[in-house]
XYZ file of C-alpha atoms in Angstrom:
88
model
C 24.778 10.419 6.369
C 22.100 8.485 8.193
C 18.366 8.436 7.665
C 16.261 8.586 10.779
C 12.568 7.900 10.873
C 10.904 9.871 13.640
C 7.878 7.973 14.909
C 5.560 9.792 17.296
C 5.347 8.287 20.766
C 2.577 5.711 21.020
C 2.495 5.128 17.260
C 3.293 1.807 15.606
C 5.283 0.799 12.558
C 3.554 -1.585 10.163
C 5.017 -3.761 7.423
C 3.195 -5.335 4.475
C 4.415 -7.350 1.530
C 3.432 -9.801 -1.172
C -0.126 -8.631 -1.812
C 0.418 -9.398 -5.523
C -2.459 -7.182 -6.654
C -3.528 -8.315 -10.095
C -3.134 -12.010 -9.371
C -6.397 -13.888 -8.860
C -5.595 -16.400 -6.129
C -8.336 -16.309 -3.500
C -10.386 -13.262 -4.478
C -10.829 -10.964 -7.430
C -8.183 -8.240 -7.800
C -10.736 -5.577 -6.802
C -11.773 -7.521 -3.688
C -8.129 -7.992 -2.691
C -7.538 -4.236 -2.947
C -10.695 -3.442 -0.997
C -9.602 -5.768 1.805
C -6.109 -4.303 1.904
C -7.466 -0.748 1.900
C -9.819 -1.683 4.760
C -6.777 -2.931 6.686
C -5.008 0.368 5.967
C -8.046 2.272 7.274
C -7.949 0.117 10.406
C -4.265 0.803 11.162
C -4.278 4.482 10.200
C -5.178 5.927 13.651
C -2.133 4.424 15.374
C 0.229 4.118 12.411
C 3.482 6.052 12.610
C 4.942 4.559 9.425
C 4.016 1.945 6.853
C 6.641 -0.071 5.009
C 5.606 -1.799 1.777
C 8.499 -4.179 1.442
C 7.787 -6.390 -1.515
C 5.614 -7.363 -4.457
C 2.518 -5.293 -3.877
C 1.709 -5.833 -7.552
C 1.973 -9.077 -9.433
C 2.840 -7.155 -12.571
C 3.679 -3.484 -13.053
C 4.908 -1.236 -15.818
C 6.330 2.118 -14.805
C 4.519 4.860 -16.705
C 5.288 8.559 -16.322
C 1.683 9.773 -16.298
C -0.565 6.728 -15.890
C -1.530 4.407 -13.036
C -2.940 1.143 -14.388
C -6.685 1.192 -13.729
C -6.666 -2.004 -11.701
C -4.590 -0.455 -8.911
C -6.253 2.915 -8.410
C -7.844 2.058 -5.055
C -4.566 0.965 -3.504
C -2.556 3.861 -4.954
C -5.183 6.355 -3.709
C -4.969 4.874 -0.202
C -1.173 5.187 -0.231
C -1.568 8.814 -1.360
C -4.023 9.400 1.491
C -1.378 8.224 3.988
C 1.432 10.285 2.465
C -0.766 13.382 2.112
C -1.158 13.277 5.914
C 2.613 13.277 6.273
C 2.836 9.604 7.198
C 5.980 7.909 5.879
C 5.184 5.098 3.463
């Protein structure tokens, strides 16, 4: 069985990795998320698929019913993409 990703003609595929949200390197964690979400807003019109391929969070626990409060902006933006049917 093969998986095929159908990308609409004229759309692009984007890749992002190593954002390490939660780690304070160059900006505050909130500022880093705001910048990344602004980038996602910028690519959304021509994005056919978005691959998040590594270390979006510097630290993460998997909870069944809770998203750690520091990552709500990013998780909401991902949900916005997937709610539109865009593969993430």
